[in-house]
């Protein structure tokens, strides 16, 4: 089900409803399905209904696929179906429609439980509560309480005059691997075997992993054959930094620091970047380190004092 | 570094310090190291200093390894080392010592940022804040604000008169696999290949995974050769339930619902259960479904109304 | 508008609607109006719709007026009227009806934004958000997320077999006075002048006030003529304690510590207690120090270590 | 105790300690004491140690008294005294010193529990927790976690080249009156009697009060004799708005809407404004409606949709 909204002369908003065929359970979504979501020049804003289970993945993917986006795209859904007497679907849908119809927020957003988030910043954090999503490293773009308030300084500005374009041929040979105590070299090797072209490595804390030589060797072998490994933290909040001894060892074997990206955003960015076949491996690696759609925080110089820097 | 505390006649508390040799970075901890942490009859309570990165994994493992525990064990650590001028190590250590010396809380606990948690309920949620840990599905055992208040009704009571025993030979052939959109059968197959004996499958929401036949076939093949697959949610909060169509499909191929266990606790429970060589495969599967150390919530009948149950 | 619900043989719940005449804006409610809310033997549970502005005051008052309560009373309302397209009234009403119809929680409760609170524990904390109420010193009685979960160990048990009775003639000569820097004796004197019979004094922190002699003299003169002064903190959370030098001075001039009662609950308790004309002044003061309806926390001995107690 | 810090050539920070004589318990602070806190040209930043009970009042008052401030002033304190083994004073003091020494944040700030707040935005919300202060309507100016991050877009910019000046003769004939159900005209009259020149009226929700004629008459009589009445909400969060029928009635009798100011800030602003003897009554009333030190939010047009505005 895809639902479109059109703002007309600030007087009335006309909504058109389109439905995806066949309807999919969100846990069955694949990168191929993301490409089915087409953009229509004739509308001013878009609301997409989606299952909650994979909505953070889809929102992340769409944010990269939509190049030079100039219109508002809002994904929303519900924890309890809208046909139940007591549900959150009605409130989520109404809020999403109101925002998509009233504001120009040129991002792929996710609206849930009275908050509008940047799509590539969210993760589903609660399986049983109406407050199911969180944007751990970026405040919401808007709050829809008694009044709706947009935090304009947080809204992403692409600064581009290029034409909107949907990039559809996402690379599917990507994966997520979470580090755990006792993970062995054989498991890492098996996971990284061809046709895998890139993985998100979910490490400890600010980017740490065991520095056992056999593990590092497997990672090195993979990066040597140009498999891209992007380092993200398995913590809900926080960022990768290259300060600990163990973190630097990962950089030494070719792992790329992923900043404060969610695993969902990192996976989508990998899938997007690796599909840019005209780019060299070095260009792809550089692209992964850049902030493309507001998916990672670039800290302005001087805004932060690290405790390790300060010789107090 | 291992630090012990002894409560003597409620007048003075004598603390003894023991140090692990060699000292380990926490991201290098493996199940073998957990077994090095020995219990001493001569003390009444214990404080263990540990790196934060894998502390949730260690706390989970210790909670299972310590059978018939009757004394307080508190793990703590810091985000900023205690030798820095501005640090959280001093406050964490003091709080842990005070609690271990004053109260009998017969659990493996984790103390951080003024809260005492059940060790097998925590997960590290923040890589950059002093409030680094969260116990998403259980309230803290104690709050150490201006006053220290213990929530006694939450403290685990083993109801046993058996002798304390450390179970050390944990099974290492266990792993964590996170489901993501586009995960393919080859990856799942590679991850489940021998010598893997059990995995925690991090699924969507309340326990959903893609129901593509090739994926399910690989899971089925694994459970057929007695690999144990435990279903946990990749959401921070919430529980596995067998309500959605896709969730039931997992149960059909032999996957065991993991309730509201954290992935860290589930991994430790797998490692512990699979090492009980005198048990049959069925007994191990049953053990995994039981609440052994307060690591999962057993909902009392009548305390909950599900929206899908109520014909309002 | 008063709405009643009747649970019948666990099969169907029949709801009856009654309306208050005339309808009142909640900011115009007075203690006289609280007495208009009558109890009907023929129903099993009650839902009362009320404006949010004074709902915490009304809930507190009703909790004292309803003596030996054995049925569920739920107050609810909304920040945005139910006739608006986007509103919180529908969800609040549905949740309140469901709870009142399904559970026996023999308290005056307040239901708002997916949570059921004890009525004499809440305060309105947000003028512009749907999450308008907070119960700062007691966790919710129930959470109505995807599932409805009742925290039965928190539910108040009166342990009485006496007959239910509504006490209606509340004392109106009571008031709230908030301490501020620079408050002078003349203001305090004016506020305490007859016919004032009792006031809630909102003090700083754990119960502190300026200890200037002129101020204390005015308070002493009032308590000498049997005006009751109940000490509550102006902090949202926390409790009155007699530890600081300044706090003890208040006790010395006859001020009664109010524990962790909200100002709303303290005012209602004063109004209720002072109307018990058969009681002596000493009995009234003792009654104010007791936990009558779960409105204040009685700390069990041994559950708490105060930092000032411990000679660490 | 007053503690000053001096930043020198970005290499070393020299701290000088000055002590207030006599030392005061914070609950005994009056407006006269605020004026004792003098400014010294020879320092670059200031840290003031203060009791927590009235620190929000003092921070608010200082923010108005310091005209054309160009340097950082940080107030801090502790819930547990710094000489106790387990305390929050050490961490609060260190954080305040580090911030005052490293950054130019030209505001009167309050630092507590790892957060730097604007001084006239805070209120003490917890009597028993280390996290004692809240800034309900403005995010923190800085977060001092593992790293210290300043939110520069939130820092107040006075845009003035005028010389710094301390305004000391604050008006003391001001007070705080909280509305409650059953408040009667006699109490209001008594509170507003001369020499009272201005009061903060703590109303319900978005600025509502009972609209009984006798109450309104007393307010009208006061404003007629040029007593200034400033309307603030008794809710922790939110803002006064003139939307409800009852709220408009207050405006009709001369009450000034106080926006989202805390009662502490409103009281200080009244005390400051009423002491500007060269201003006419109308100029004072206008000054109270303006944002002087970032103490109230001025909503930019177009950033907000009110549900009552939208004809959806």
PDB file of N, CA and C in Angstrom, chain C residues 166-239:
ATOM      1  N   UNK C 166     -18.880   7.234  50.606  1.00  0.00           N
ATOM      2  CA  UNK C 166     -18.286   8.462  50.080  1.00  0.00           C
ATOM      3  C   UNK C 166     -18.341   9.536  51.153  1.00  0.00           C
ATOM      4  N   UNK C 167     -17.175  10.053  51.495  1.00  0.00           N
ATOM      5  CA  UNK C 167     -17.096  11.151  52.450  1.00  0.00           C
ATOM      6  C   UNK C 167     -17.157  12.445  51.644  1.00  0.00           C
ATOM      7  N   UNK C 168     -18.197  13.244  51.865  1.00  0.00           N
ATOM      8  CA  UNK C 168     -18.392  14.375  50.954  1.00  0.00           C
ATOM      9  C   UNK C 168     -18.068  15.758  51.520  1.00  0.00           C
ATOM     10  N   UNK C 169     -18.239  15.946  52.824  1.00  0.00           N
ATOM     11  CA  UNK C 169     -18.085  17.325  53.330  1.00  0.00           C
ATOM     12  C   UNK C 169     -16.626  17.732  53.538  1.00  0.00           C
ATOM     13  N   UNK C 170     -15.886  17.866  52.417  1.00  0.00           N
ATOM     14  CA  UNK C 170     -14.465  18.218  52.499  1.00  0.00           C
ATOM     15  C   UNK C 170     -14.315  19.639  53.053  1.00  0.00           C
ATOM     16  N   UNK C 171     -13.228  19.847  53.801  1.00  0.00           N
ATOM     17  CA  UNK C 171     -12.944  21.168  54.366  1.00  0.00           C
ATOM     18  C   UNK C 171     -12.352  22.073  53.278  1.00  0.00           C
ATOM     19  N   UNK C 172     -12.937  23.257  53.102  1.00  0.00           N
ATOM     20  CA  UNK C 172     -12.470  24.150  52.034  1.00  0.00           C
ATOM     21  C   UNK C 172     -11.456  25.181  52.501  1.00  0.00           C
ATOM     22  N   UNK C 173     -11.224  25.281  53.796  1.00  0.00           N
ATOM     23  CA  UNK C 173     -10.299  26.314  54.284  1.00  0.00           C
ATOM     24  C   UNK C 173      -8.851  25.828  54.297  1.00  0.00           C
ATOM     25  N   UNK C 174      -8.427  25.373  53.115  1.00  0.00           N
ATOM     26  CA  UNK C 174      -7.069  24.868  52.967  1.00  0.00           C
ATOM     27  C   UNK C 174      -6.410  25.553  51.783  1.00  0.00           C
ATOM     28  N   UNK C 175      -5.082  25.579  51.772  1.00  0.00           N
ATOM     29  CA  UNK C 175      -4.383  26.285  50.693  1.00  0.00           C
ATOM     30  C   UNK C 175      -2.994  25.752  50.445  1.00  0.00           C
ATOM     31  N   UNK C 176      -2.393  26.236  49.359  1.00  0.00           N
ATOM     32  CA  UNK C 176      -1.044  25.853  48.931  1.00  0.00           C
ATOM     33  C   UNK C 176      -0.167  27.088  48.956  1.00  0.00           C
ATOM     34  N   UNK C 177       0.957  27.054  49.648  1.00  0.00           N
ATOM     35  CA  UNK C 177       1.859  28.205  49.636  1.00  0.00           C
ATOM     36  C   UNK C 177       3.265  27.748  49.260  1.00  0.00           C
ATOM     37  N   UNK C 178       3.773  28.320  48.172  1.00  0.00           N
ATOM     38  CA  UNK C 178       5.109  27.952  47.720  1.00  0.00           C
ATOM     39  C   UNK C 178       6.141  28.946  48.239  1.00  0.00           C
ATOM     40  N   UNK C 179       7.162  28.413  48.885  1.00  0.00           N
ATOM     41  CA  UNK C 179       8.268  29.220  49.392  1.00  0.00           C
ATOM     42  C   UNK C 179       9.136  29.704  48.228  1.00  0.00           C
ATOM     43  N   UNK C 180       9.636  30.942  48.305  1.00  0.00           N
ATOM     44  CA  UNK C 180      10.560  31.455  47.292  1.00  0.00           C
ATOM     45  C   UNK C 180      11.548  32.388  47.985  1.00  0.00           C
ATOM     46  N   UNK C 181      12.739  32.585  47.406  1.00  0.00           N
ATOM     47  CA  UNK C 181      13.715  33.469  48.047  1.00  0.00           C
ATOM     48  C   UNK C 181      13.130  34.873  48.150  1.00  0.00           C
ATOM     49  N   UNK C 182      13.191  35.463  49.323  1.00  0.00           N
ATOM     50  CA  UNK C 182      12.669  36.804  49.499  1.00  0.00           C
ATOM     51  C   UNK C 182      11.243  36.821  50.022  1.00  0.00           C
ATOM     52  N   UNK C 183      10.631  35.661  50.210  1.00  0.00           N
ATOM     53  CA  UNK C 183       9.281  35.633  50.786  1.00  0.00           C
ATOM     54  C   UNK C 183       9.366  36.279  52.169  1.00  0.00           C
ATOM     55  N   UNK C 184       8.411  37.129  52.498  1.00  0.00           N
ATOM     56  CA  UNK C 184       8.539  37.826  53.782  1.00  0.00           C
ATOM     57  C   UNK C 184       7.426  37.420  54.740  1.00  0.00           C
ATOM     58  N   UNK C 185       7.635  37.788  55.992  1.00  0.00           N
ATOM     59  CA  UNK C 185       6.728  37.377  57.057  1.00  0.00           C
ATOM     60  C   UNK C 185       5.314  37.910  56.835  1.00  0.00           C
ATOM     61  N   UNK C 186       5.218  39.086  56.261  1.00  0.00           N
ATOM     62  CA  UNK C 186       3.901  39.675  56.040  1.00  0.00           C
ATOM     63  C   UNK C 186       3.071  38.831  55.075  1.00  0.00           C
ATOM     64  N   UNK C 187       3.714  38.334  54.019  1.00  0.00           N
ATOM     65  CA  UNK C 187       3.017  37.496  53.041  1.00  0.00           C
ATOM     66  C   UNK C 187       2.552  36.199  53.688  1.00  0.00           C
ATOM     67  N   UNK C 188       3.444  35.591  54.460  1.00  0.00           N
ATOM     68  CA  UNK C 188       3.091  34.341  55.128  1.00  0.00           C
ATOM     69  C   UNK C 188       1.934  34.575  56.106  1.00  0.00           C
ATOM     70  N   UNK C 189       2.019  35.678  56.850  1.00  0.00           N
ATOM     71  CA  UNK C 189       0.969  36.006  57.812  1.00  0.00           C
ATOM     72  C   UNK C 189      -0.376  36.200  57.107  1.00  0.00           C
ATOM     73  N   UNK C 190      -0.335  36.951  56.012  1.00  0.00           N
ATOM     74  CA  UNK C 190      -1.574  37.223  55.273  1.00  0.00           C
ATOM     75  C   UNK C 190      -2.189  35.923  54.761  1.00  0.00           C
ATOM     76  N   UNK C 191      -1.338  35.031  54.271  1.00  0.00           N
ATOM     77  CA  UNK C 191      -1.841  33.781  53.698  1.00  0.00           C
ATOM     78  C   UNK C 191      -2.452  32.881  54.769  1.00  0.00           C
ATOM     79  N   UNK C 192      -1.891  32.938  55.974  1.00  0.00           N
ATOM     80  CA  UNK C 192      -2.330  32.044  57.052  1.00  0.00           C
ATOM     81  C   UNK C 192      -3.476  32.604  57.888  1.00  0.00           C
ATOM     82  N   UNK C 193      -3.954  33.775  57.546  1.00  0.00           N
ATOM     83  CA  UNK C 193      -4.994  34.404  58.358  1.00  0.00           C
ATOM     84  C   UNK C 193      -6.296  33.593  58.295  1.00  0.00           C
ATOM     85  N   UNK C 194      -7.124  33.642  59.364  1.00  0.00           N
ATOM     86  CA  UNK C 194      -8.393  32.936  59.367  1.00  0.00           C
ATOM     87  C   UNK C 194      -9.235  33.385  58.168  1.00  0.00           C
ATOM     88  N   UNK C 195     -10.077  32.510  57.597  1.00  0.00           N
ATOM     89  CA  UNK C 195     -10.468  31.197  58.137  1.00  0.00           C
ATOM     90  C   UNK C 195      -9.553  30.050  57.754  1.00  0.00           C
ATOM     91  N   UNK C 196      -8.323  30.338  57.242  1.00  0.00           N
ATOM     92  CA  UNK C 196      -7.442  29.251  56.821  1.00  0.00           C
ATOM     93  C   UNK C 196      -7.206  28.265  57.970  1.00  0.00           C
ATOM     94  N   UNK C 197      -7.469  26.966  57.726  1.00  0.00           N
ATOM     95  CA  UNK C 197      -7.287  25.949  58.778  1.00  0.00           C
ATOM     96  C   UNK C 197      -6.104  25.021  58.530  1.00  0.00           C
ATOM     97  N   UNK C 198      -5.628  25.013  57.281  1.00  0.00           N
ATOM     98  CA  UNK C 198      -4.492  24.145  56.991  1.00  0.00           C
ATOM     99  C   UNK C 198      -3.866  24.519  55.664  1.00  0.00           C
ATOM    100  N   UNK C 199      -2.551  24.463  55.583  1.00  0.00           N
ATOM    101  CA  UNK C 199      -1.913  24.729  54.295  1.00  0.00           C
ATOM    102  C   UNK C 199      -0.831  23.686  54.008  1.00  0.00           C
ATOM    103  N   UNK C 200      -0.616  23.509  52.690  1.00  0.00           N
ATOM    104  CA  UNK C 200       0.529  22.748  52.222  1.00  0.00           C
ATOM    105  C   UNK C 200       1.626  23.762  51.936  1.00  0.00           C
ATOM    106  N   UNK C 201       2.768  23.618  52.593  1.00  0.00           N
ATOM    107  CA  UNK C 201       3.896  24.516  52.399  1.00  0.00           C
ATOM    108  C   UNK C 201       4.854  23.845  51.425  1.00  0.00           C
ATOM    109  N   UNK C 202       4.992  24.421  50.242  1.00  0.00           N
ATOM    110  CA  UNK C 202       5.905  23.830  49.255  1.00  0.00           C
ATOM    111  C   UNK C 202       7.306  24.375  49.508  1.00  0.00           C
ATOM    112  N   UNK C 203       8.144  23.542  50.095  1.00  0.00           N
ATOM    113  CA  UNK C 203       9.482  23.978  50.502  1.00  0.00           C
ATOM    114  C   UNK C 203      10.540  23.560  49.485  1.00  0.00           C
ATOM    115  N   UNK C 204      11.790  23.935  49.757  1.00  0.00           N
ATOM    116  CA  UNK C 204      12.902  23.573  48.883  1.00  0.00           C
ATOM    117  C   UNK C 204      13.380  22.148  49.179  1.00  0.00           C
ATOM    118  N   UNK C 205      13.846  21.457  48.140  1.00  0.00           N
ATOM    119  CA  UNK C 205      14.552  20.180  48.278  1.00  0.00           C
ATOM    120  C   UNK C 205      13.875  19.186  49.208  1.00  0.00           C
ATOM    121  N   UNK C 206      14.592  18.736  50.214  1.00  0.00           N
ATOM    122  CA  UNK C 206      14.046  17.729  51.130  1.00  0.00           C
ATOM    123  C   UNK C 206      13.276  18.361  52.287  1.00  0.00           C
ATOM    124  N   UNK C 207      12.781  19.584  52.093  1.00  0.00           N
ATOM    125  CA  UNK C 207      11.914  20.188  53.099  1.00  0.00           C
ATOM    126  C   UNK C 207      12.480  21.407  53.783  1.00  0.00           C
ATOM    127  N   UNK C 208      13.311  22.144  53.070  1.00  0.00           N
ATOM    128  CA  UNK C 208      13.977  23.286  53.682  1.00  0.00           C
ATOM    129  C   UNK C 208      13.255  24.593  53.389  1.00  0.00           C
ATOM    130  N   UNK C 209      13.378  25.525  54.326  1.00  0.00           N
ATOM    131  CA  UNK C 209      12.828  26.864  54.160  1.00  0.00           C
ATOM    132  C   UNK C 209      13.802  27.833  54.803  1.00  0.00           C
ATOM    133  N   UNK C 210      13.691  29.122  54.495  1.00  0.00           N
ATOM    134  CA  UNK C 210      14.562  30.090  55.164  1.00  0.00           C
ATOM    135  C   UNK C 210      14.326  29.984  56.673  1.00  0.00           C
ATOM    136  N   UNK C 211      15.388  30.100  57.472  1.00  0.00           N
ATOM    137  CA  UNK C 211      15.174  30.017  58.926  1.00  0.00           C
ATOM    138  C   UNK C 211      15.259  31.391  59.596  1.00  0.00           C
ATOM    139  N   UNK C 212      14.815  32.411  58.858  1.00  0.00           N
ATOM    140  CA  UNK C 212      14.743  33.743  59.448  1.00  0.00           C
ATOM    141  C   UNK C 212      13.682  33.738  60.548  1.00  0.00           C
ATOM    142  N   UNK C 213      13.983  34.411  61.656  1.00  0.00           N
ATOM    143  CA  UNK C 213      13.134  34.315  62.831  1.00  0.00           C
ATOM    144  C   UNK C 213      11.718  34.839  62.584  1.00  0.00           C
ATOM    145  N   UNK C 214      11.592  35.922  61.804  1.00  0.00           N
ATOM    146  CA  UNK C 214      10.253  36.505  61.585  1.00  0.00           C
ATOM    147  C   UNK C 214       9.337  35.526  60.853  1.00  0.00           C
ATOM    148  N   UNK C 215       9.923  34.798  59.891  1.00  0.00           N
ATOM    149  CA  UNK C 215       9.136  33.797  59.157  1.00  0.00           C
ATOM    150  C   UNK C 215       8.696  32.665  60.085  1.00  0.00           C
ATOM    151  N   UNK C 216       9.678  32.169  60.851  1.00  0.00           N
ATOM    152  CA  UNK C 216       9.378  31.055  61.750  1.00  0.00           C
ATOM    153  C   UNK C 216       8.336  31.469  62.787  1.00  0.00           C
ATOM    154  N   UNK C 217       8.413  32.716  63.237  1.00  0.00           N
ATOM    155  CA  UNK C 217       7.439  33.205  64.210  1.00  0.00           C
ATOM    156  C   UNK C 217       6.015  33.154  63.657  1.00  0.00           C
ATOM    157  N   UNK C 218       5.878  33.545  62.396  1.00  0.00           N
ATOM    158  CA  UNK C 218       4.535  33.515  61.795  1.00  0.00           C
ATOM    159  C   UNK C 218       4.010  32.084  61.691  1.00  0.00           C
ATOM    160  N   UNK C 219       4.907  31.162  61.314  1.00  0.00           N
ATOM    161  CA  UNK C 219       4.492  29.756  61.219  1.00  0.00           C
ATOM    162  C   UNK C 219       4.117  29.227  62.601  1.00  0.00           C
ATOM    163  N   UNK C 220       4.918  29.575  63.587  1.00  0.00           N
ATOM    164  CA  UNK C 220       4.663  29.128  64.960  1.00  0.00           C
ATOM    165  C   UNK C 220       3.312  29.668  65.471  1.00  0.00           C
ATOM    166  N   UNK C 221       3.051  30.951  65.222  1.00  0.00           N
ATOM    167  CA  UNK C 221       1.774  31.545  65.643  1.00  0.00           C
ATOM    168  C   UNK C 221       0.606  30.784  65.020  1.00  0.00           C
ATOM    169  N   UNK C 222       0.763  30.408  63.770  1.00  0.00           N
ATOM    170  CA  UNK C 222      -0.319  29.685  63.084  1.00  0.00           C
ATOM    171  C   UNK C 222      -0.524  28.306  63.700  1.00  0.00           C
ATOM    172  N   UNK C 223       0.573  27.557  63.886  1.00  0.00           N
ATOM    173  CA  UNK C 223       0.398  26.206  64.439  1.00  0.00           C
ATOM    174  C   UNK C 223      -0.101  26.290  65.881  1.00  0.00           C
ATOM    175  N   UNK C 224       0.258  27.373  66.584  1.00  0.00           N
ATOM    176  CA  UNK C 224      -0.233  27.538  67.950  1.00  0.00           C
ATOM    177  C   UNK C 224      -1.757  27.696  67.993  1.00  0.00           C
ATOM    178  N   UNK C 225      -2.302  28.315  66.955  1.00  0.00           N
ATOM    179  CA  UNK C 225      -3.772  28.416  66.922  1.00  0.00           C
ATOM    180  C   UNK C 225      -4.371  27.257  66.112  1.00  0.00           C
ATOM    181  N   UNK C 226      -3.596  26.162  66.032  1.00  0.00           N
ATOM    182  CA  UNK C 226      -4.057  24.888  65.455  1.00  0.00           C
ATOM    183  C   UNK C 226      -4.309  24.919  63.939  1.00  0.00           C
ATOM    184  N   UNK C 227      -3.628  25.823  63.243  1.00  0.00           N
ATOM    185  CA  UNK C 227      -3.597  25.719  61.787  1.00  0.00           C
ATOM    186  C   UNK C 227      -2.603  24.607  61.463  1.00  0.00           C
ATOM    187  N   UNK C 228      -3.005  23.670  60.612  1.00  0.00           N
ATOM    188  CA  UNK C 228      -2.126  22.557  60.257  1.00  0.00           C
ATOM    189  C   UNK C 228      -1.256  22.948  59.066  1.00  0.00           C
ATOM    190  N   UNK C 229       0.057  22.758  59.187  1.00  0.00           N
ATOM    191  CA  UNK C 229       0.969  23.060  58.077  1.00  0.00           C
ATOM    192  C   UNK C 229       1.696  21.778  57.684  1.00  0.00           C
ATOM    193  N   UNK C 230       1.495  21.387  56.405  1.00  0.00           N
ATOM    194  CA  UNK C 230       2.034  20.126  55.896  1.00  0.00           C
ATOM    195  C   UNK C 230       3.167  20.462  54.935  1.00  0.00           C
ATOM    196  N   UNK C 231       4.325  19.882  55.169  1.00  0.00           N
ATOM    197  CA  UNK C 231       5.530  20.205  54.410  1.00  0.00           C
ATOM    198  C   UNK C 231       5.689  19.281  53.205  1.00  0.00           C
ATOM    199  N   UNK C 232       5.645  19.852  51.989  1.00  0.00           N
ATOM    200  CA  UNK C 232       5.891  19.082  50.762  1.00  0.00           C
ATOM    201  C   UNK C 232       6.992  19.770  49.970  1.00  0.00           C
ATOM    202  N   UNK C 233       7.723  18.993  49.171  1.00  0.00           N
ATOM    203  CA  UNK C 233       8.791  19.593  48.373  1.00  0.00           C
ATOM    204  C   UNK C 233       8.226  20.218  47.103  1.00  0.00           C
ATOM    205  N   UNK C 234       8.823  21.334  46.662  1.00  0.00           N
ATOM    206  CA  UNK C 234       8.428  21.909  45.378  1.00  0.00           C
ATOM    207  C   UNK C 234       9.146  21.216  44.225  1.00  0.00           C
ATOM    208  N   UNK C 235      10.059  20.277  44.526  1.00  0.00           N
ATOM    209  CA  UNK C 235      10.662  19.445  43.482  1.00  0.00           C
ATOM    210  C   UNK C 235       9.620  18.453  42.973  1.00  0.00           C
ATOM    211  N   UNK C 236       9.722  18.109  41.699  1.00  0.00           N
ATOM    212  CA  UNK C 236       8.796  17.137  41.134  1.00  0.00           C
ATOM    213  C   UNK C 236       8.927  15.784  41.827  1.00  0.00           C
ATOM    214  N   UNK C 237      10.169  15.330  42.032  1.00  0.00           N
ATOM    215  CA  UNK C 237      10.435  14.026  42.634  1.00  0.00           C
ATOM    216  C   UNK C 237      11.115  14.199  43.971  1.00  0.00           C
ATOM    217  N   UNK C 238      10.978  13.189  44.811  1.00  0.00           N
ATOM    218  CA  UNK C 238      11.708  13.191  46.064  1.00  0.00           C
ATOM    219  C   UNK C 238      10.801  13.351  47.253  1.00  0.00           C
ATOM    220  N   UNK C 239      11.419  13.376  48.413  1.00  0.00           N
ATOM    221  CA  UNK C 239      10.680  13.278  49.653  1.00  0.00           C
ATOM    222  C   UNK C 239      11.218  14.260  50.693  1.00  0.00           C
TER     223      UNK C 239
END
